[in-house]
Short mmCIF file of C-alpha atoms in Angstrom, two decimals:
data_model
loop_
_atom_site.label_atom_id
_atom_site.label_comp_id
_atom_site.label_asym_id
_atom_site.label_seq_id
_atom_site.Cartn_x
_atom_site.Cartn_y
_atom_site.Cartn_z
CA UNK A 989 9.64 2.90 23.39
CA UNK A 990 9.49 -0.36 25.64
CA UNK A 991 12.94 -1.90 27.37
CA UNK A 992 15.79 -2.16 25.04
CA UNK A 993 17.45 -5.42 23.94
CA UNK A 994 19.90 -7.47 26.21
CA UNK A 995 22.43 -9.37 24.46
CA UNK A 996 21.57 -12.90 27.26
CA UNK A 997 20.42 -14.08 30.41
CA UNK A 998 16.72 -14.54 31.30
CA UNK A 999 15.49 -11.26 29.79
CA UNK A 1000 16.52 -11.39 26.39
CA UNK A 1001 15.32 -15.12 26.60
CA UNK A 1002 12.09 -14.21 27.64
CA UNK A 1003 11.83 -11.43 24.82
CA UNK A 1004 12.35 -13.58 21.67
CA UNK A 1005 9.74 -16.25 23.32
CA UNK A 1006 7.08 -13.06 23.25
CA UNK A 1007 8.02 -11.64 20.24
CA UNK A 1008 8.08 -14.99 18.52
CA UNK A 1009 4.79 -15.60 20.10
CA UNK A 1010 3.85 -13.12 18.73
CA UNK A 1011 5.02 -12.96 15.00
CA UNK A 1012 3.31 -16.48 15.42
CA UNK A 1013 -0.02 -15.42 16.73
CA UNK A 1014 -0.34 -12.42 14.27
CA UNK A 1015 0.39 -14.78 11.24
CA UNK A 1016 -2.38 -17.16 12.34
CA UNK A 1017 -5.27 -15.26 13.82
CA UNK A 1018 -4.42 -11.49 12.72
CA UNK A 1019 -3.84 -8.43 15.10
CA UNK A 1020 -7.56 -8.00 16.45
CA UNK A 1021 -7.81 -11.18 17.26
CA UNK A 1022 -4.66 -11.22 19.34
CA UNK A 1023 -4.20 -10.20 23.07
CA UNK A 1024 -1.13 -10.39 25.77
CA UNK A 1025 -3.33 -13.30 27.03
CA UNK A 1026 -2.85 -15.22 24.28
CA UNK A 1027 0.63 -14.48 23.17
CA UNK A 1028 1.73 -15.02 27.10
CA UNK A 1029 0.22 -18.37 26.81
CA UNK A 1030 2.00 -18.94 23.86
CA UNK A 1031 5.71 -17.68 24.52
CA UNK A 1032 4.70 -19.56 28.26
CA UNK A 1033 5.34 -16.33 30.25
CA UNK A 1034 2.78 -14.39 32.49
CA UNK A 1035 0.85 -11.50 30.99
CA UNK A 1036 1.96 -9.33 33.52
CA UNK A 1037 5.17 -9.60 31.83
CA UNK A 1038 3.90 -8.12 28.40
CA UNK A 1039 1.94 -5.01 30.38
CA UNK A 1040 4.98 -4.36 32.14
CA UNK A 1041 7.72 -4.30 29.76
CA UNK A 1042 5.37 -3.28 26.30
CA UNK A 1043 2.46 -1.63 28.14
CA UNK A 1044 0.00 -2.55 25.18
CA UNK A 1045 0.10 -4.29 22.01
CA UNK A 1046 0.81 -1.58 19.79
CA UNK A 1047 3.94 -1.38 21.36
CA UNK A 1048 4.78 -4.79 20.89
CA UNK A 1049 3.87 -4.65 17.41
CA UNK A 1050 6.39 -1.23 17.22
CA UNK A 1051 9.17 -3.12 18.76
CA UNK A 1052 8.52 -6.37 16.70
CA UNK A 1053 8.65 -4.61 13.87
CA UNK A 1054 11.19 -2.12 13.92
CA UNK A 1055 13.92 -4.84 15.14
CA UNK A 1056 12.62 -7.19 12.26
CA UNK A 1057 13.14 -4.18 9.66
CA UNK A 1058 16.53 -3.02 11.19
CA UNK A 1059 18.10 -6.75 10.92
CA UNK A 1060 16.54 -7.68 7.16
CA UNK A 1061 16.69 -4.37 5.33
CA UNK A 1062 20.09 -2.68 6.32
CA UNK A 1063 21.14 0.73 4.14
CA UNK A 1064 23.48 0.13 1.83
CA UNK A 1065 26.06 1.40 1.32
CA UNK A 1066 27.85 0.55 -2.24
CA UNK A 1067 29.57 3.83 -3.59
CA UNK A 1068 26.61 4.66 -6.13
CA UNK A 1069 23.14 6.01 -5.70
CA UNK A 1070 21.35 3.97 -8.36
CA UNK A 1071 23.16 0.64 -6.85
CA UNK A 1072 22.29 1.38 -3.33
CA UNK A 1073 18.54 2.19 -4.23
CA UNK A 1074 18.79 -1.18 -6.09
CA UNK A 1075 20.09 -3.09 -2.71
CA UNK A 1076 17.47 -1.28 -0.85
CA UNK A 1077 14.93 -2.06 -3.40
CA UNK A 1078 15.68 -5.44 -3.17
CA UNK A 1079 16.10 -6.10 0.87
CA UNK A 1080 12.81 -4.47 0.94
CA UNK A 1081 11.31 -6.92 -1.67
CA UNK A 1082 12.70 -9.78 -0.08
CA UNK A 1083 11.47 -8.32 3.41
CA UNK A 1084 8.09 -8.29 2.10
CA UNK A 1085 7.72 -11.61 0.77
CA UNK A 1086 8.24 -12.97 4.15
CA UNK A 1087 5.19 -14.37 5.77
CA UNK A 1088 5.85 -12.75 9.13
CA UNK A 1089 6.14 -9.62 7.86
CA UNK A 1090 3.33 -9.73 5.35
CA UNK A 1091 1.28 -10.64 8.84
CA UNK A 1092 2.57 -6.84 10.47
CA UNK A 1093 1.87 -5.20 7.58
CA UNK A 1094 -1.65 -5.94 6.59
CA UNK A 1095 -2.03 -5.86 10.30
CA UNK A 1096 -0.96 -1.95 10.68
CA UNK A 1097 -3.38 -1.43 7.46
CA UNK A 1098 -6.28 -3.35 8.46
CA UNK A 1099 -5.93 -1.77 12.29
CA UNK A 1100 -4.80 1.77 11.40
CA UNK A 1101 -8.25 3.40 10.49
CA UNK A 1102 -9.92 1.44 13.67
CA UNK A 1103 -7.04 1.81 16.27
CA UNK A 1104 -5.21 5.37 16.47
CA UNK A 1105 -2.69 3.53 18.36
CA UNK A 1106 -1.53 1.80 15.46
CA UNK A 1107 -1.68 4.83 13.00
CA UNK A 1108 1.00 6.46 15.49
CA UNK A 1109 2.96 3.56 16.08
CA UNK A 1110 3.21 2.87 12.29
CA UNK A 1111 4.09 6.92 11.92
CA UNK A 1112 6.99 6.20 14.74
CA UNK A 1113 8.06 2.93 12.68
CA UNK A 1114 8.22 5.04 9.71
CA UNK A 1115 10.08 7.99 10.98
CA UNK A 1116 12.69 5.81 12.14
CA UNK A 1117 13.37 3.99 8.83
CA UNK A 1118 13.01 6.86 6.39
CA UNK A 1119 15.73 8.76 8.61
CA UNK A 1120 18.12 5.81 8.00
CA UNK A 1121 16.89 5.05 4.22
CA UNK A 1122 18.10 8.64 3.70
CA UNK A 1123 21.21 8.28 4.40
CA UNK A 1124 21.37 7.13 1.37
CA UNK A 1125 20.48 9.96 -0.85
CA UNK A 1126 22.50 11.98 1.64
CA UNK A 1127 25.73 10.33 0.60
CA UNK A 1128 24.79 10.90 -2.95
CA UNK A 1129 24.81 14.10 -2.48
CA UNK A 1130 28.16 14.45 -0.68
CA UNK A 1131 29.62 12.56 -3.64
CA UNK A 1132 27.96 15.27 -5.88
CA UNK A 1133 25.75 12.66 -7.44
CA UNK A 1134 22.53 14.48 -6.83
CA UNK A 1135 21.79 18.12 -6.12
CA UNK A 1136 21.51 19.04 -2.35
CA UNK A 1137 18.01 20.23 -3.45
CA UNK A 1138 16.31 17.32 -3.83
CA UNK A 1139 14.21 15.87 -1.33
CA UNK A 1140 15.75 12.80 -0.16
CA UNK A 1141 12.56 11.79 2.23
CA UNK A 1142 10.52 11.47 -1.68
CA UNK A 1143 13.47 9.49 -3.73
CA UNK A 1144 12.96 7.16 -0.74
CA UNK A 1145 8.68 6.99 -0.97
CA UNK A 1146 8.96 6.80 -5.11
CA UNK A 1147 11.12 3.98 -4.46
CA UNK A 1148 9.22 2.13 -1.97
CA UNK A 1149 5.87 3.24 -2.49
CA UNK A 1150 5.59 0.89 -6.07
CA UNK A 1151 7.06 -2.12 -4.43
CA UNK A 1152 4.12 -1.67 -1.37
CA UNK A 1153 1.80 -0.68 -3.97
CA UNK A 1154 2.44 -4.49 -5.92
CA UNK A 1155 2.17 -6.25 -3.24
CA UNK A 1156 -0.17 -4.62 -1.09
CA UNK A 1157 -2.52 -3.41 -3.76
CA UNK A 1158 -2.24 -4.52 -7.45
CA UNK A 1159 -1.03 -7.75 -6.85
CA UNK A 1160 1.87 -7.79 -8.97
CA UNK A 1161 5.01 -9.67 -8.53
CA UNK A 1162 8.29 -7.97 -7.01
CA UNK A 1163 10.88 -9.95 -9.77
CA UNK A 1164 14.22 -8.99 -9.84
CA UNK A 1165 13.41 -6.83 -13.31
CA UNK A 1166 10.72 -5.04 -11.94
CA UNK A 1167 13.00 -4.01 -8.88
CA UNK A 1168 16.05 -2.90 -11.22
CA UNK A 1169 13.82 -0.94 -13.94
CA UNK A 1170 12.67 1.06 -10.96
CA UNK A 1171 15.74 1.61 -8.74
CA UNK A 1172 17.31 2.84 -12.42
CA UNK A 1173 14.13 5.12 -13.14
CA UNK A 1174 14.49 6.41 -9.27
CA UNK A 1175 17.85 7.23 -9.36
CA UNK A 1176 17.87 9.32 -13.07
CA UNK A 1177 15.28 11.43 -11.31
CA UNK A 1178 17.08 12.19 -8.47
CA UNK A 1179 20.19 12.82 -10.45
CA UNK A 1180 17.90 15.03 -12.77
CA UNK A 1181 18.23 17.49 -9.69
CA UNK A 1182 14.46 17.92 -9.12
CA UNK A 1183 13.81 19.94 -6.68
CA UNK A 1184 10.53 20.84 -4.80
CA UNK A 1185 11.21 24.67 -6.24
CA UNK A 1186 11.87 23.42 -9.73
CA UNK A 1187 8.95 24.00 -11.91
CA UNK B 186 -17.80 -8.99 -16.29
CA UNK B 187 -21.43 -9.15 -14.62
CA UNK B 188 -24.21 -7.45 -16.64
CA UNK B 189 -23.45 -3.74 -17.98
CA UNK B 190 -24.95 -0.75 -16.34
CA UNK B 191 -28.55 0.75 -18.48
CA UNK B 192 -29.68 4.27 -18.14
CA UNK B 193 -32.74 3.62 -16.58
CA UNK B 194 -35.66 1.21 -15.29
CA UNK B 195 -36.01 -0.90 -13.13
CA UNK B 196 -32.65 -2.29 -13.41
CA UNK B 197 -30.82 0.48 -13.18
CA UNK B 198 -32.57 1.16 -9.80
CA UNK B 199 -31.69 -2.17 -8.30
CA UNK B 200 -28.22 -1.56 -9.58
CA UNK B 201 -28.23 1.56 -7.58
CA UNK B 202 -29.88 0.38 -4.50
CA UNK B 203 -26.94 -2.30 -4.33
CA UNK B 204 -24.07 -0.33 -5.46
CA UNK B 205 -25.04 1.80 -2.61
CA UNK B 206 -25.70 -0.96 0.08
CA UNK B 207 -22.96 -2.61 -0.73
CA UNK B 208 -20.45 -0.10 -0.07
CA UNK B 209 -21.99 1.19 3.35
CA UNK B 210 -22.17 -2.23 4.49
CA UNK B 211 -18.51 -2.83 3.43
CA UNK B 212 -17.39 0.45 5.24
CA UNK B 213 -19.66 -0.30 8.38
CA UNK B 214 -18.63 -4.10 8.56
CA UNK B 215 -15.79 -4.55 6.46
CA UNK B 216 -15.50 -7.33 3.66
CA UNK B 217 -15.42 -10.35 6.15
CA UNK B 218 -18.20 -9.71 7.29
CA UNK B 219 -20.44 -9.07 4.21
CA UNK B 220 -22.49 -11.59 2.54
CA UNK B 221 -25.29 -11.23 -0.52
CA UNK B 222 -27.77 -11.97 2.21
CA UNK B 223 -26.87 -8.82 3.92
CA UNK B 224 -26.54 -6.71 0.97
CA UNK B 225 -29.65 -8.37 -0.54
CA UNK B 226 -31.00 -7.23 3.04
CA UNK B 227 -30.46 -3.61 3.08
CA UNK B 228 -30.94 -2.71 -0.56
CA UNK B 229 -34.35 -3.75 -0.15
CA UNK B 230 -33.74 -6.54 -3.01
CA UNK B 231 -33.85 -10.58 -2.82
CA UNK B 232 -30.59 -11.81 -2.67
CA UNK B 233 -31.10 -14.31 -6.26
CA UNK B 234 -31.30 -11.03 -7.85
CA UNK B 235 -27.54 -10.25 -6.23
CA UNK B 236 -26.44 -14.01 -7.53
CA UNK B 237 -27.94 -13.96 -10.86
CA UNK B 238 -26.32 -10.94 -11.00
CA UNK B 239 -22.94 -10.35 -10.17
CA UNK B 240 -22.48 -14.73 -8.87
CA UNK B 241 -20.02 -13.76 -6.04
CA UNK B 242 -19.39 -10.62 -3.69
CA UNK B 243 -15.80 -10.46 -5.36
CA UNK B 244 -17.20 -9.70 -8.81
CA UNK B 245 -19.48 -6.77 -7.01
CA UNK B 246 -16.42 -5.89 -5.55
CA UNK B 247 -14.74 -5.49 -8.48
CA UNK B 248 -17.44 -4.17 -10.53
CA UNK B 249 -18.17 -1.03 -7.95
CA UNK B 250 -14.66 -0.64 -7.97
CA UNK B 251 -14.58 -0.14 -11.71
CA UNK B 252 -17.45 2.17 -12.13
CA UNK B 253 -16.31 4.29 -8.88
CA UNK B 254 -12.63 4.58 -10.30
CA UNK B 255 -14.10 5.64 -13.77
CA UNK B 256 -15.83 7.98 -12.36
CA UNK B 257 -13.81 9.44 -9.67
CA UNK B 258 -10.80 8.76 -11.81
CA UNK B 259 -10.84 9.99 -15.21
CA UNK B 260 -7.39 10.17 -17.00
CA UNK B 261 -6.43 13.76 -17.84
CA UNK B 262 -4.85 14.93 -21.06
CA UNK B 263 -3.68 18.28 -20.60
CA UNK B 264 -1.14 18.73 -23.14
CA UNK B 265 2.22 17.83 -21.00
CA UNK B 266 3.27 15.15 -19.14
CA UNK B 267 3.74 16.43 -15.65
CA UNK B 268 0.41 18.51 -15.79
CA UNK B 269 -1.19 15.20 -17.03
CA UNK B 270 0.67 13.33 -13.87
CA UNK B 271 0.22 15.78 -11.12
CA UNK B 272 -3.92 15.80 -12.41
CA UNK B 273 -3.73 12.07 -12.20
CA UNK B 274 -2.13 12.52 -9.06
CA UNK B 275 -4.39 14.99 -7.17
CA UNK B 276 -7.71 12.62 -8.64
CA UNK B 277 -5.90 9.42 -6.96
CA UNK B 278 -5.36 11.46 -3.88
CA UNK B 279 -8.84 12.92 -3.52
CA UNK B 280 -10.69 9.11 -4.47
CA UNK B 281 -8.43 7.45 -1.87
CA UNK B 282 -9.77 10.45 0.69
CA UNK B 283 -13.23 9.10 0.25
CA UNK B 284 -14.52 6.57 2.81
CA UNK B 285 -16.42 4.26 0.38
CA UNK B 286 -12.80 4.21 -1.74
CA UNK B 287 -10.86 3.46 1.46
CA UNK B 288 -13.61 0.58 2.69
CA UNK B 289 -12.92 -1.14 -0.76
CA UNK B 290 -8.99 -0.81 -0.65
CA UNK B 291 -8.68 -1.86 2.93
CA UNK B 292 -11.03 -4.65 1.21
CA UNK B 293 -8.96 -5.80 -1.09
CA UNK B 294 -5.68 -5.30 1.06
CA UNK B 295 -6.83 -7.63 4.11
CA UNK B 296 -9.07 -10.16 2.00
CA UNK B 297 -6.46 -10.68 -0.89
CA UNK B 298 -4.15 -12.88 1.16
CA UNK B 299 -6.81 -14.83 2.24
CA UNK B 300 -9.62 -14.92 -0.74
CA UNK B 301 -7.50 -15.52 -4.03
CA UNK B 302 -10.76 -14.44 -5.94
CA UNK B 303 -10.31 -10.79 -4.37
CA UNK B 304 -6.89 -11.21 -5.72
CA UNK B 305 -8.01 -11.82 -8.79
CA UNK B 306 -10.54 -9.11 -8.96
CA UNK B 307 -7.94 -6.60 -8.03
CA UNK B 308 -5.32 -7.88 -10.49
CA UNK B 309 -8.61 -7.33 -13.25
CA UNK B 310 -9.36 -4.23 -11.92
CA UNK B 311 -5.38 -2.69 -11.73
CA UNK B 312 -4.70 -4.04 -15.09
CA UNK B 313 -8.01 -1.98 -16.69
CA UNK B 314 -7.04 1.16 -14.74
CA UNK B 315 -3.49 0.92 -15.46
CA UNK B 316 -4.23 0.47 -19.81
CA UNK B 317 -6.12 3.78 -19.21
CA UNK B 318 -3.62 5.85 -16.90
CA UNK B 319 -0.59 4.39 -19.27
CA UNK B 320 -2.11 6.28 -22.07
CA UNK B 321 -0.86 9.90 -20.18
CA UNK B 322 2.42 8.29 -20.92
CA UNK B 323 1.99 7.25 -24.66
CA UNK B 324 0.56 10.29 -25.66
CA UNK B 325 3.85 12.16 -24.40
CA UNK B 326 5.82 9.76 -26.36
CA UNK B 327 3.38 11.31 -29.54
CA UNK B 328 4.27 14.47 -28.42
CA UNK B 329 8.33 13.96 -28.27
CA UNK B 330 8.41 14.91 -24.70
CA UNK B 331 9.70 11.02 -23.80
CA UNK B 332 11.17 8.34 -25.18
CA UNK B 333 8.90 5.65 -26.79
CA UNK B 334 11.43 3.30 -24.52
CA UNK B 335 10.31 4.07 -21.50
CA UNK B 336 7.72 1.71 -19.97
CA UNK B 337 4.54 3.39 -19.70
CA UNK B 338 3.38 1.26 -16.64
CA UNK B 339 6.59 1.80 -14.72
CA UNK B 340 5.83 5.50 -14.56
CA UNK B 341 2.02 5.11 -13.61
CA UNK B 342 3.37 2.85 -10.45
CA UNK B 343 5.64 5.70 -9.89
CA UNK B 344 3.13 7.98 -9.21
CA UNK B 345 0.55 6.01 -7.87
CA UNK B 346 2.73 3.82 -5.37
CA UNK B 347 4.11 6.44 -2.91
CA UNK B 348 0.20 8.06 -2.87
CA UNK B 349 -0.77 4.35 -1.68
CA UNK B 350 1.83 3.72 0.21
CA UNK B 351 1.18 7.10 1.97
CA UNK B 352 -2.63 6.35 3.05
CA UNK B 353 -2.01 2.66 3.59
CA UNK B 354 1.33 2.28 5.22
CA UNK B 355 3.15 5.57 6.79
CA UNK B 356 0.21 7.47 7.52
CA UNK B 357 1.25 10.38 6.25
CA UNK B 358 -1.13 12.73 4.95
CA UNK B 359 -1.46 13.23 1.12
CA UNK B 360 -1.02 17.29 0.67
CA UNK B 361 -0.49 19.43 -2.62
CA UNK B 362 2.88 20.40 -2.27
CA UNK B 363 3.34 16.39 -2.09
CA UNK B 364 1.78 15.90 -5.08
CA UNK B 365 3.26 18.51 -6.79
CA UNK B 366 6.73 17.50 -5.56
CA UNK B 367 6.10 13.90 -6.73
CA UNK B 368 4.61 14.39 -10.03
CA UNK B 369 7.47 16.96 -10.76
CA UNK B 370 10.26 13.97 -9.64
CA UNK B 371 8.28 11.09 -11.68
CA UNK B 372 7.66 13.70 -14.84
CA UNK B 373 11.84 14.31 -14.41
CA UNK B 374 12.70 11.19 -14.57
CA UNK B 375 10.21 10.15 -17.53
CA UNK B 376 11.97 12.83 -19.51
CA UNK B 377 15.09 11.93 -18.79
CA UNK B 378 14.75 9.07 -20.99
CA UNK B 379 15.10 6.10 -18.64
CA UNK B 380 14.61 2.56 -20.01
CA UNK B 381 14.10 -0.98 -19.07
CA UNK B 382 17.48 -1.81 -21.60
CA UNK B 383 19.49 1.67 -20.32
CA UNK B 384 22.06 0.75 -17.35
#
């Protein structure tokens, strides 16, 4: 992982020029088009900047990304399984109807099967929100809402997986109904108690 | 639609030789980059032929797209619900291994934003597919095994989203004990009686 945030001061001045340079250059021209050249020239920094702090643009696209997921889809944390899944559900909907982040993520799908970089950095991105979305099930099971059987990595994918499948794939719309129907169908199967060894 | 498939003749061979051109120029070159010229070109045909035809390179699209699912896809009826899902399941899995089936996806995921006529095509070809798949569901409504409330579609997107979201998104790989584990969690929480109306 590149540099961490700083809170001021040049640094953290320089950093949300690049990575709005960035989000700005993806959006427009798409992720092979795009170079440290031309998002330097953009955020009006030098590209020896970018090498040194991100080393290559799969980095910058990991960073981008996982501080843009971290600040518009926090885990809830309501006192019920099916309403947290719902308030995931939803940030995640609401994440993915944004235009920057629509950009990163038919980037990382377009790029993955050409550039092994971005396969792995997508992996990393993923690793790191799955361990927080499952939190979640974790405190369901500590309220002894759900068995401690049941995978809490897969109540996680069957929730996300149809909202990325609408809007990535079938072209569906994420409404509000949709997301609730779901979240509700979710959460009775994880409070079924189905468990990998169930039959 | 374009013109049906026949058996045989001369037809049928030009169908062939496009079908087949089509989808190795769309893996080698990718959707941008293919034109009826180009598939006209390597199928050894005259590119009117292509236009009379199928009139745009999104209703190919969409018409190899149908055939290949059919084929690749068929909808099982096993006699239970979560056999019936985890077949559906594994057939999903092992079409979205193939190259030609990944080449069209990635397709229709980076195009879609940007041509609303691939949209369309793969809101045509999801809702065919999905009147098919939904009748696993329907037929374990016959059988008593789930209520006739529960919505048919929301348990095919069930399935099917996290085994998209999977290949296109995480990059994780799409293994048996997966499937199993999924089909086992979305057959759960079918049973469970789950509706739209149900809080």
């Amino acid at each position: 992982m590149p540099a961490s945030r700083r809170p001021g001061g040049r640094s953290a001045r320089v950093r949300r020029a690049v990575v709005t340079a960035f989000i700005d250059e993806l959006a427009e021209r798409g992720f092979s088009a795009l170079s440290f050249e031309s998002v330097a020239a953009r955020a009006g920094v030098h590209k020896t900047t970018l090498y040194r702090r991100w080393g290559s643009r799969e980095n910058l696209l990991l960073d981008v990304a996982l501080h843009t997921a971290a600040d518009a889809v926090p885990v809830p944390d309501t006192g019920s399984l099916v309403t947290d899944l719902a308030a995931l559900a939803a940030a995640v909907a609401r994440n993915l109807r944004s235009k920057p982040v629509e950009a990163m993520l038919r980037a990382v799908v377009s790029e993955a099967l050409v550039h092994p970089e971005v396969a792995t950095a997508a992996r990393e991105f993923w690793d790191a929100r799955f361990q927080a979305a499952k939190e979640i099930v974790r405190r369901a099971v500590a309220r002894g809402e759900v068995d401690a059987n049941v995978s809490a990595g897969l109540v996680i994918e069957s929730l996300i997986g149809p909202l990325y499948l609408r809007v990535l794939v079938t072209q569906q719309p994420l409404d509000d109904a949709f997301i609730e129907e779901l979240s509700t169908l979710v959460a009775s199967a994880a409070a079924s108690g189905t468990s990998p060894a169930d039959p």
